[in-house]
Coordinates of C-alpha atoms in Angstrom, one line a residue:
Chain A
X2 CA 2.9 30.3 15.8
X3 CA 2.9 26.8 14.2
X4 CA -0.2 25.9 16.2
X5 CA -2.5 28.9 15.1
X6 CA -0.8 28.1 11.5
X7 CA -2.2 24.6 11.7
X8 CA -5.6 25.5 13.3
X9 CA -5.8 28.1 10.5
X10 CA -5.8 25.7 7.5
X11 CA -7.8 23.3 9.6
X12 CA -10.8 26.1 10.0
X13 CA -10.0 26.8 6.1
X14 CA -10.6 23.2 4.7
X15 CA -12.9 21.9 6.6
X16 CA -15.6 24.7 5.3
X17 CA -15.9 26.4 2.1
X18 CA -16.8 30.0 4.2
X19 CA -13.6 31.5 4.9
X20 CA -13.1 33.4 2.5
X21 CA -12.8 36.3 4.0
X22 CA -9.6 35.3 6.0
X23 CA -7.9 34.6 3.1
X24 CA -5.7 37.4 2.6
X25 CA -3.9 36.0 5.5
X26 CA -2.9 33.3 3.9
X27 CA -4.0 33.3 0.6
X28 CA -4.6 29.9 1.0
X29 CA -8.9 30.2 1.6
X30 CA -9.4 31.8 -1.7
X31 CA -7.2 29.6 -3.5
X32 CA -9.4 26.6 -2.4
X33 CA -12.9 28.6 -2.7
X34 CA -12.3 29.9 -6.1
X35 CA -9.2 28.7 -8.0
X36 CA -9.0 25.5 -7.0
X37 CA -11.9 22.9 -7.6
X38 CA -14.0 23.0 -4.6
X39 CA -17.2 23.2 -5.9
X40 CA -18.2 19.2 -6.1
X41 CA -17.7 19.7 -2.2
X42 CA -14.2 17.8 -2.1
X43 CA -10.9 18.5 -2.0
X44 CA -8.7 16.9 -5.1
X45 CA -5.8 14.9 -4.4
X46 CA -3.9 13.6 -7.2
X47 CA -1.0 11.3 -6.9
X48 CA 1.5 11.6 -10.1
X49 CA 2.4 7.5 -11.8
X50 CA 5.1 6.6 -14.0
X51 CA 6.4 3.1 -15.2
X52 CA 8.5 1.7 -13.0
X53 CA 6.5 3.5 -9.7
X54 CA 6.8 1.7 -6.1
X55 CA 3.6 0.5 -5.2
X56 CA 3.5 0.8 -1.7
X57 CA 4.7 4.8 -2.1
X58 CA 1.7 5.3 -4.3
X59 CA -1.2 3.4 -2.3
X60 CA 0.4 4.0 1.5
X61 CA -0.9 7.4 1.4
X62 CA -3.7 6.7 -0.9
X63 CA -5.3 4.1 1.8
X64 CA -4.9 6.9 4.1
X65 CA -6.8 9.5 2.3
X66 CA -9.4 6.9 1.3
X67 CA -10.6 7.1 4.6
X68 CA -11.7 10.8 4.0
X69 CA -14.0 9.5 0.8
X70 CA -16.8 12.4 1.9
X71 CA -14.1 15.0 1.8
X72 CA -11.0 14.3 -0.9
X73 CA -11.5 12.7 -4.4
X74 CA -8.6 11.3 -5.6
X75 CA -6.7 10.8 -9.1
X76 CA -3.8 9.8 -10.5
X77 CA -2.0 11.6 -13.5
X78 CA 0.6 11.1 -15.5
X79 CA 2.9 12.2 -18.6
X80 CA 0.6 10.6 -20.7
X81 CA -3.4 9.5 -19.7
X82 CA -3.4 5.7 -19.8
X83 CA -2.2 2.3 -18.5
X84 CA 1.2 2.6 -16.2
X85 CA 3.3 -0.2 -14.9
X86 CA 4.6 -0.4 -11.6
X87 CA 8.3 -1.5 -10.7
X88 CA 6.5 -4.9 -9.0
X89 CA 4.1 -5.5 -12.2
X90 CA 0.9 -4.4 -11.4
X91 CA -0.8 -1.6 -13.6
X92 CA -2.9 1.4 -12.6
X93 CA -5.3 3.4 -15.0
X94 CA -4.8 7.0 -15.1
X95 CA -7.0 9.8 -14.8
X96 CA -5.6 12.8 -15.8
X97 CA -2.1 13.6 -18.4
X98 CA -0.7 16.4 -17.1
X99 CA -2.4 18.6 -20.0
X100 CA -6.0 18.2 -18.5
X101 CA -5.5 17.4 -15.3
X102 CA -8.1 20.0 -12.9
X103 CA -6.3 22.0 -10.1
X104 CA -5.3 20.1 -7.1
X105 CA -5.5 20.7 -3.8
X106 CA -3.0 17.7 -2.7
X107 CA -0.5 16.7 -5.6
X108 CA 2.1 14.3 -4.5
X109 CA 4.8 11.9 -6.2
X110 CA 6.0 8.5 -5.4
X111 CA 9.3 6.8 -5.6
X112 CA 10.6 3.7 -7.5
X113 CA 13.1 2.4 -10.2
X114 CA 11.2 5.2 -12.5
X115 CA 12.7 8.2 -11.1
X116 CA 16.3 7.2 -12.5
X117 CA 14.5 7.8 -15.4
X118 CA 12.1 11.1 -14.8
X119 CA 14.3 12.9 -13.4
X120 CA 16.0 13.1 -17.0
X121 CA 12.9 13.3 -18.6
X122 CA 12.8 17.5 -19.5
X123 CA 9.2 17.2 -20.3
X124 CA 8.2 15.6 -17.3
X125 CA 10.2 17.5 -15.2
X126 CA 8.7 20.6 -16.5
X127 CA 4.9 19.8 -16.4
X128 CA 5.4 18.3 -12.8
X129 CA 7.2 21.7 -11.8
X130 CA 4.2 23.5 -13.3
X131 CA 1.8 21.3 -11.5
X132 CA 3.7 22.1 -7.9
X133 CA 3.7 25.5 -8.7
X134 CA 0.3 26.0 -8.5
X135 CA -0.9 23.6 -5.6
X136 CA -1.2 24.6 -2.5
X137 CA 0.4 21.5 -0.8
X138 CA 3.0 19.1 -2.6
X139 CA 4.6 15.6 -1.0
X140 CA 7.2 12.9 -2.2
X141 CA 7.6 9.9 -1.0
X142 CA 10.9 7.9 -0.8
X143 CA 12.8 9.1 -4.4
X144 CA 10.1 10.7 -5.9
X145 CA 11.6 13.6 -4.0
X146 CA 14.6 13.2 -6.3
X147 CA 12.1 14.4 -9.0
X148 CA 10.5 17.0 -7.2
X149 CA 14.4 18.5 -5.9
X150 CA 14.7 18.3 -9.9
X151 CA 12.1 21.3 -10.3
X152 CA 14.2 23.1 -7.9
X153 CA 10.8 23.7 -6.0
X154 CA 13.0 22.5 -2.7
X155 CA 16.0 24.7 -3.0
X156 CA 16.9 26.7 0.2
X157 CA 13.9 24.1 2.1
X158 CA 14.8 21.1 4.7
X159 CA 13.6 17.8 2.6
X160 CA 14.1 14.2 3.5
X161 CA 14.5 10.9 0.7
X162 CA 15.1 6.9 0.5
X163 CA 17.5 6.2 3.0
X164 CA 19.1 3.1 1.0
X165 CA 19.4 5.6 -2.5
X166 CA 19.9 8.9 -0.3
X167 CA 23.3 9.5 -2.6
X168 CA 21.9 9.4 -5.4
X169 CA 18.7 11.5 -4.8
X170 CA 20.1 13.8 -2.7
X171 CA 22.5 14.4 -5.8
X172 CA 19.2 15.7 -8.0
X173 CA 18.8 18.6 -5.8
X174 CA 22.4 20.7 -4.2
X175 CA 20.6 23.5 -2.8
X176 CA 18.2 21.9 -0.8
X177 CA 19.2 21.0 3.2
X178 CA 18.5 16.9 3.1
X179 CA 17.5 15.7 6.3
X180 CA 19.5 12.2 7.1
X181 CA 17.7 11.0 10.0
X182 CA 13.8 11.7 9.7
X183 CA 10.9 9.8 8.7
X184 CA 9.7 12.6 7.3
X185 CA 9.8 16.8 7.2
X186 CA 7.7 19.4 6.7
X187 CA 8.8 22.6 5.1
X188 CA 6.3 25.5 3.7
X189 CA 3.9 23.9 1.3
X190 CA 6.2 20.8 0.9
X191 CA 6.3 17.1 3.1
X192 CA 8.7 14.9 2.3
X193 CA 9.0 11.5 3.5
X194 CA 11.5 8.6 3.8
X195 CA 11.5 5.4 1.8
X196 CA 8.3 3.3 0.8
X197 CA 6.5 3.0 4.1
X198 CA 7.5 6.2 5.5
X199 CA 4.9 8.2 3.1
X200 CA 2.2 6.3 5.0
X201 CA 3.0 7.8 8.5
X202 CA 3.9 10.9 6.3
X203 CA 0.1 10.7 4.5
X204 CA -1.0 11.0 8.4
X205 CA 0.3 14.0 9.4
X206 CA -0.7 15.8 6.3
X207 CA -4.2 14.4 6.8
X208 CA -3.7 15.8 10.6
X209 CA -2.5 19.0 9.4
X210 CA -5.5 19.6 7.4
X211 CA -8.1 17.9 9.2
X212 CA -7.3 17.5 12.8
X213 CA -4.7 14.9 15.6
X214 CA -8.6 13.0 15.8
X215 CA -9.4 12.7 12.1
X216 CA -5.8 11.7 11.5
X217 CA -5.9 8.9 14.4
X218 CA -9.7 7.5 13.7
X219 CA -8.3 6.9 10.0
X220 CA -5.4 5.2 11.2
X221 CA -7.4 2.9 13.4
X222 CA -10.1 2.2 11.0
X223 CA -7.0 0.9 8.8
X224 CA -5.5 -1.3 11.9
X225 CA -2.1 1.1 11.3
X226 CA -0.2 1.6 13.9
X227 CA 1.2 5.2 13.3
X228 CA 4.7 6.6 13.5
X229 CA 3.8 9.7 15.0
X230 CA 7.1 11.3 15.4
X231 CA 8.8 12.7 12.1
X232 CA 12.4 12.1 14.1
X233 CA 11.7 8.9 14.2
X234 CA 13.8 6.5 11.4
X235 CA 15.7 3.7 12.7
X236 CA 16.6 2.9 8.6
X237 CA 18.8 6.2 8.3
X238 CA 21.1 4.3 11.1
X239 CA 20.6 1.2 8.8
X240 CA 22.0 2.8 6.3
X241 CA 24.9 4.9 7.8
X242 CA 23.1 8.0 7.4
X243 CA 23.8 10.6 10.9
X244 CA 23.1 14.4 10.7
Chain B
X20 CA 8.0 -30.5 14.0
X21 CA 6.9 -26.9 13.1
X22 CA 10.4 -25.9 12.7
X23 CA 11.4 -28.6 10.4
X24 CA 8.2 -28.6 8.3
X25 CA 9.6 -24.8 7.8
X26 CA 12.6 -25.7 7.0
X27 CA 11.6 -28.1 4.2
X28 CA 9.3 -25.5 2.7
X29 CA 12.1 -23.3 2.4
X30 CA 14.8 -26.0 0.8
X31 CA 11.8 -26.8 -2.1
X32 CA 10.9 -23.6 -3.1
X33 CA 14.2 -22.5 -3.0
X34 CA 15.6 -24.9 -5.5
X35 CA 14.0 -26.9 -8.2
X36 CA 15.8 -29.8 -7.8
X37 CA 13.9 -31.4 -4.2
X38 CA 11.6 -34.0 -6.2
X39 CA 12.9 -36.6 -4.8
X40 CA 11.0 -35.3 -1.7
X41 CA 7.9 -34.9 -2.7
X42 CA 6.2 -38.0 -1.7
X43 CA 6.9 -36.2 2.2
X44 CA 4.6 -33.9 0.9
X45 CA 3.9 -33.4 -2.2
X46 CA 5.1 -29.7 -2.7
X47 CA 8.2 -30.4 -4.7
X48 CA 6.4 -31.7 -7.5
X49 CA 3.5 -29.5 -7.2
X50 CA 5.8 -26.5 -8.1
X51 CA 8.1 -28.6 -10.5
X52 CA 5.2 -30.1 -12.4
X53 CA 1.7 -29.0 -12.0
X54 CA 2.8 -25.5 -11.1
X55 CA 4.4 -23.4 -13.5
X56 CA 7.8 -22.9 -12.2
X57 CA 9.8 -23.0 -15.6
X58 CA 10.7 -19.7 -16.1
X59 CA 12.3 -19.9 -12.7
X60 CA 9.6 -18.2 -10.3
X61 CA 6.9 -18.4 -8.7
X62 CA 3.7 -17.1 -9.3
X63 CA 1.1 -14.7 -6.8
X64 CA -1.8 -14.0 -8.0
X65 CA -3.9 -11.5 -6.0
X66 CA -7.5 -11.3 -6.9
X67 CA -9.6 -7.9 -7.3
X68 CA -12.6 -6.7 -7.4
X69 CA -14.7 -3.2 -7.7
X70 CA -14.8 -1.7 -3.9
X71 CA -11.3 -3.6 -3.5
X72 CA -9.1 -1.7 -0.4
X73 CA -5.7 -0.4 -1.7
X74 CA -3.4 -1.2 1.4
X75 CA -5.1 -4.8 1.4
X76 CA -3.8 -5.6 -2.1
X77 CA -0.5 -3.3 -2.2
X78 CA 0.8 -3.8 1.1
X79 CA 1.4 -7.3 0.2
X80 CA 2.5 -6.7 -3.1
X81 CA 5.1 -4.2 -2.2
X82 CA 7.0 -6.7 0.0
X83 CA 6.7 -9.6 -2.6
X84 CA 7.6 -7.3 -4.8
X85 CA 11.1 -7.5 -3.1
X86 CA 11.4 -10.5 -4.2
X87 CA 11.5 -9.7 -7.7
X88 CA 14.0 -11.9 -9.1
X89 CA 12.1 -15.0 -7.3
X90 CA 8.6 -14.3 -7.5
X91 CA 6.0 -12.7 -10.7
X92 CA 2.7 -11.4 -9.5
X93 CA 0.0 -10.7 -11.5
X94 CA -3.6 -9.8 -10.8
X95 CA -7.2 -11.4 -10.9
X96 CA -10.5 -10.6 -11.3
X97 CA -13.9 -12.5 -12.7
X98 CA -13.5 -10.8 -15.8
X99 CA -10.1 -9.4 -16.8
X100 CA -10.2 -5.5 -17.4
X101 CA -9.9 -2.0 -15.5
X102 CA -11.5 -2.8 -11.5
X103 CA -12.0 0.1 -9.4
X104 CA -10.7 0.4 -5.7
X105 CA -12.8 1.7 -3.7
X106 CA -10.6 5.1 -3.0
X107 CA -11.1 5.4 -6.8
X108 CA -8.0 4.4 -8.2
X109 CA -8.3 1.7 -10.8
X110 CA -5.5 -1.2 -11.8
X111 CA -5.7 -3.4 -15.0
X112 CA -5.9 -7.4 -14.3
X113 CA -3.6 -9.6 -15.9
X114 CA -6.2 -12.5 -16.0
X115 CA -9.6 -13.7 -15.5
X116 CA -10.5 -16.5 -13.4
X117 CA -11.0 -18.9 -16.5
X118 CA -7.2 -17.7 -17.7
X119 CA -5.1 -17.6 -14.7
X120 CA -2.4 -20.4 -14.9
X121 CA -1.3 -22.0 -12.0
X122 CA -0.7 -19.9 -9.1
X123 CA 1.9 -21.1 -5.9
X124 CA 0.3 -18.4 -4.1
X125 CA -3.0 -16.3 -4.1
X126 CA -4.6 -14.0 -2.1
X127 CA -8.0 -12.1 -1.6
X128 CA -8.1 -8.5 -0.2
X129 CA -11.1 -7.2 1.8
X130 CA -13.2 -4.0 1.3
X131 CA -16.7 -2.6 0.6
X132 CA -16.9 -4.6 -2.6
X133 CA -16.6 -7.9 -0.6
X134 CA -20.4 -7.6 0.8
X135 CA -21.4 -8.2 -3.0
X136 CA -18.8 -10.8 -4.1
X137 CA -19.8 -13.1 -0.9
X138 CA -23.2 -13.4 -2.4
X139 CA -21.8 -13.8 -6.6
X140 CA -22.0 -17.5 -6.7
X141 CA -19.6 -17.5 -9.9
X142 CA -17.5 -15.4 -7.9
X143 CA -17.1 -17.4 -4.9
X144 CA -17.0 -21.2 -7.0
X145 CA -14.3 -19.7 -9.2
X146 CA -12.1 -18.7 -6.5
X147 CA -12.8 -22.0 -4.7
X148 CA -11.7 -24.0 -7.5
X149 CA -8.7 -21.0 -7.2
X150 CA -7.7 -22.0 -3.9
X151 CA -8.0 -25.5 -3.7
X152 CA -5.5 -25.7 -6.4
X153 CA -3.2 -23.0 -5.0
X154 CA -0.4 -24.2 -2.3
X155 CA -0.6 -21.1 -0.3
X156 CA -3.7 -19.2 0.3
X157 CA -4.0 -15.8 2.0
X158 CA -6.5 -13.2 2.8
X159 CA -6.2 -9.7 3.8
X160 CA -9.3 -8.1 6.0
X161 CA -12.7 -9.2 4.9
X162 CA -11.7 -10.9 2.2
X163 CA -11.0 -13.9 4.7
X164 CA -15.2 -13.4 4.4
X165 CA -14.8 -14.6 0.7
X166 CA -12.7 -17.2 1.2
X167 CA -15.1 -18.8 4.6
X168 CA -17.5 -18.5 1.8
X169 CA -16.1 -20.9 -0.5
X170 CA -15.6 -23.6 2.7
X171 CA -12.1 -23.8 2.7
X172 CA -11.6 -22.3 6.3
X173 CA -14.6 -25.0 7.4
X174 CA -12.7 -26.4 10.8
X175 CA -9.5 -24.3 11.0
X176 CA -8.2 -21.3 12.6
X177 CA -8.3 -17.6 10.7
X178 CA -9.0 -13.7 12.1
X179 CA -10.3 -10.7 9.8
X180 CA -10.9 -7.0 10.0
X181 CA -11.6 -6.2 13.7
X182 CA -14.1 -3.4 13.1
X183 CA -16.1 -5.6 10.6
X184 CA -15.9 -8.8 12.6
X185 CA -19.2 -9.8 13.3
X186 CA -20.4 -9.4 9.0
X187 CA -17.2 -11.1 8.2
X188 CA -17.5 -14.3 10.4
X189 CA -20.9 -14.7 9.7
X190 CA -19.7 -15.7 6.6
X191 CA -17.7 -19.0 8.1
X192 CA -20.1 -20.1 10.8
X193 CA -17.5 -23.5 10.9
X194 CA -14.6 -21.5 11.0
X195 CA -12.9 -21.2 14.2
X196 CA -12.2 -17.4 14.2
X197 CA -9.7 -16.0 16.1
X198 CA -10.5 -12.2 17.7
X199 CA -7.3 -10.9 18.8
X200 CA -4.2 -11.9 16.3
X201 CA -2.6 -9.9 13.8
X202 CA -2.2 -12.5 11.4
X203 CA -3.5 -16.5 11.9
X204 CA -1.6 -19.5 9.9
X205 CA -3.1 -22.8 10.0
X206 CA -2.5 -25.3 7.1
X207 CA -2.0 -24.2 4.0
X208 CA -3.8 -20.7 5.0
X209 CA -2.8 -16.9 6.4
X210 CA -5.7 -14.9 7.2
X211 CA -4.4 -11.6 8.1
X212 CA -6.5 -9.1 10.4
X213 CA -7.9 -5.5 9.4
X214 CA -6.0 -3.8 5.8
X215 CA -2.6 -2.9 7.3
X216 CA -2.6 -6.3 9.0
X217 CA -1.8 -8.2 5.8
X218 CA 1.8 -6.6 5.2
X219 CA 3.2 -7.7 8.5
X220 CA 1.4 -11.8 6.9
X221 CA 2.9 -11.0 3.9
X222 CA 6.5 -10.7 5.6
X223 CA 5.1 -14.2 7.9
X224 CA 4.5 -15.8 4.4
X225 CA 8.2 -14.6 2.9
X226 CA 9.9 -15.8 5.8
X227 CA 8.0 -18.7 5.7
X228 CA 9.4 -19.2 2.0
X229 CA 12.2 -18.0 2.3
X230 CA 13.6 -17.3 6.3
X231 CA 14.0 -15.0 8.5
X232 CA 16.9 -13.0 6.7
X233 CA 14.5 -12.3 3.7
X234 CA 12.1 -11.0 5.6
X235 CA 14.1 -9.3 7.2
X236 CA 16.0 -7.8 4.4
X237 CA 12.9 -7.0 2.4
X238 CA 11.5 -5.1 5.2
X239 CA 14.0 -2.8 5.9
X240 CA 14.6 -2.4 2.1
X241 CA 11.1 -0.8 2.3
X242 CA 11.9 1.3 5.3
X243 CA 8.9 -0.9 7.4
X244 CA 8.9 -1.7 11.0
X245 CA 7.5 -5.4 10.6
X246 CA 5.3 -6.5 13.5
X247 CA 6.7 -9.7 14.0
X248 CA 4.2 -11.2 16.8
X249 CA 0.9 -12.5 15.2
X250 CA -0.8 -12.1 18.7
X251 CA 0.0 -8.3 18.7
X252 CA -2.8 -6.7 18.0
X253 CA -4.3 -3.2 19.5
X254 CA -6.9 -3.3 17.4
X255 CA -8.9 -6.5 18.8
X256 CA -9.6 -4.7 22.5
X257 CA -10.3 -1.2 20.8
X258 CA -13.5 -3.0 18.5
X259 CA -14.3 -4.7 21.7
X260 CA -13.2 -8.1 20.4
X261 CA -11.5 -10.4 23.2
X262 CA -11.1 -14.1 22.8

């Protein structure tokens, strides 16, 4: 069952003329009509806010940079403009959450930020309206603190930052945290483990949508050595985290 | 000798107060003096570029970013403003080459905007005059084609991206380029291999700084399974590179 699932969305994405397979999934006509696919490219943005870890952010980003012919990516937040990162460096935005297009790919990074987002009723809200309506969703580290905040991951199995796992767990009771993985897959939603972990996690999205070849060629090209296996995580040990 | 030249890097940049040993040197009062280490850090400053490569610049950035309380970074580019990666996402620089103030540390990142910059004579003179000011120099990828460009490499040891090898060492026909090495130290220089190669340098340069335990620390802080060994490297014999 999982394998046809994946080979399913594979066949979907990678051509624009499935649409007659969608009520299967719904998924075909979401991408062919709804969603933005008529440039040719899929649209991945990646929600910033001050205080966001860089390496959650641009991991994943360097990953689906290798797929330049296929996915154009953005990056959005509350407000369109200049956004500081927890180490200094500043990105431009794209899109505010007002005029941002629809997504294919939205995903949301960790850092010092969250502590402050996840409070943030506004944010909270426009991010929950974004997940809503995109066909796939990932966190990264504690930026699935923000995205438990929605309560889009209630009843779902979701992983976090293995160092802050207390506290971000504590944003969303009714989802089942997984201690010990680099990262998990659930419906729509991958979560992934602290800071590097969205990397490896970027990877397995990319070969869930694209193919085990697509996902390894990008990987090489980058001189990554990929964690393959979600079970994987030496750090939740690290950190006294057993399921 | 190796071990102790360590050693000594560590005890000078750890405290301000080693001037008295800077004749063995002269680090000590390069940092004290002519560097500015008054508000109690040091300063990286990575340079950018349009066509930059986002893991090249934010691997490195994340780990030093560890090092918060010890270290400020800041970015560079010819003319200060918004530079485009080449994924699409753009940063703001904090200065322009004719602004920067002294630097203890800066590095170069490689992607497809490097093909242009090795042939921008202001370009390459300004980061020359860049470098031989700067006590620690470091490239990620191609940029180590920039920085054989300026000369400095002329006679020593340094690797680069192993799928674009034979552009980017065309650009140091003096240097003495290593094929298969993750990262390469020699002098005052770390030349790291293809754009996931220069977070494991960046950890080689911390613990230089700092030791083992910081490295350490600031690795597993960001969930990352440091390659440790600078001759590990896969992705030398799949390019078809062997020394």
């Amino acid at each position: 069952m999982k394998s046809s699932r994946r080979s399913f969305i594979s066949t979907t994405i990678a051509g624009a003329t499935a649409v007659s397979l969608s009520p299967l999934l719904g998924i075909a006509k979401h991408f062919t009509h709804q969603h933005g696919y008529h440039d040719g490219k899929l649209r991945l943005g990646m929600v910033v806010f001050d205080g966001f870890q860089l390496l959650d952010v641009f991991g994943p980003l360097e990953m689906f940079g290798g797929l330049r012919d296929k996915i154009s990516i953005f990056l959005i937040s509350e407000k369109k403009g200049v956004i500081k990162s927890s180490a200094g460096p500043a990105v431009v935005t794209d899109f505010s959450f007002d005029d941002v297009p629809l997504l294919e790919i939205v995903m949301i990074p960790g850092g010092g930020g969250t502590r402050r987002e996840v409070n943030n009723e506004p944010f909270v809200n426009a991010f929950k309206n974004l997940v809503e309506k995109t066909p796939h969703v990932a966190s990264i580290c504690t930026g699935a603190a923000v995205l438990a905040k929605t309560g889009a991951l209630d009843g779902l199995k979701a992983t976090t930052n293995k160092r802050a796992f207390k506290w971000a767990t504590s944003q969303g009771p009714q989802v089942n945290w997984v201690k010990q993985a680099r990262w998990v897959e659930d419906g729509k939603f991958f979560t992934s483990s602290g800071i590097s972990a969205g990397t490896d996690m970027a990877l397995a999205l990319i070969e869930r949508l694209y193919g085990h070849d697509t996902a390894i060629n990008i990987a090489n090209g980058a001189e990554y050595e990929w964690n393959q296996d979600p079970h994987h995580d030496p750090f939740a040990e690290l950190n006294g985290l057993k399921d």
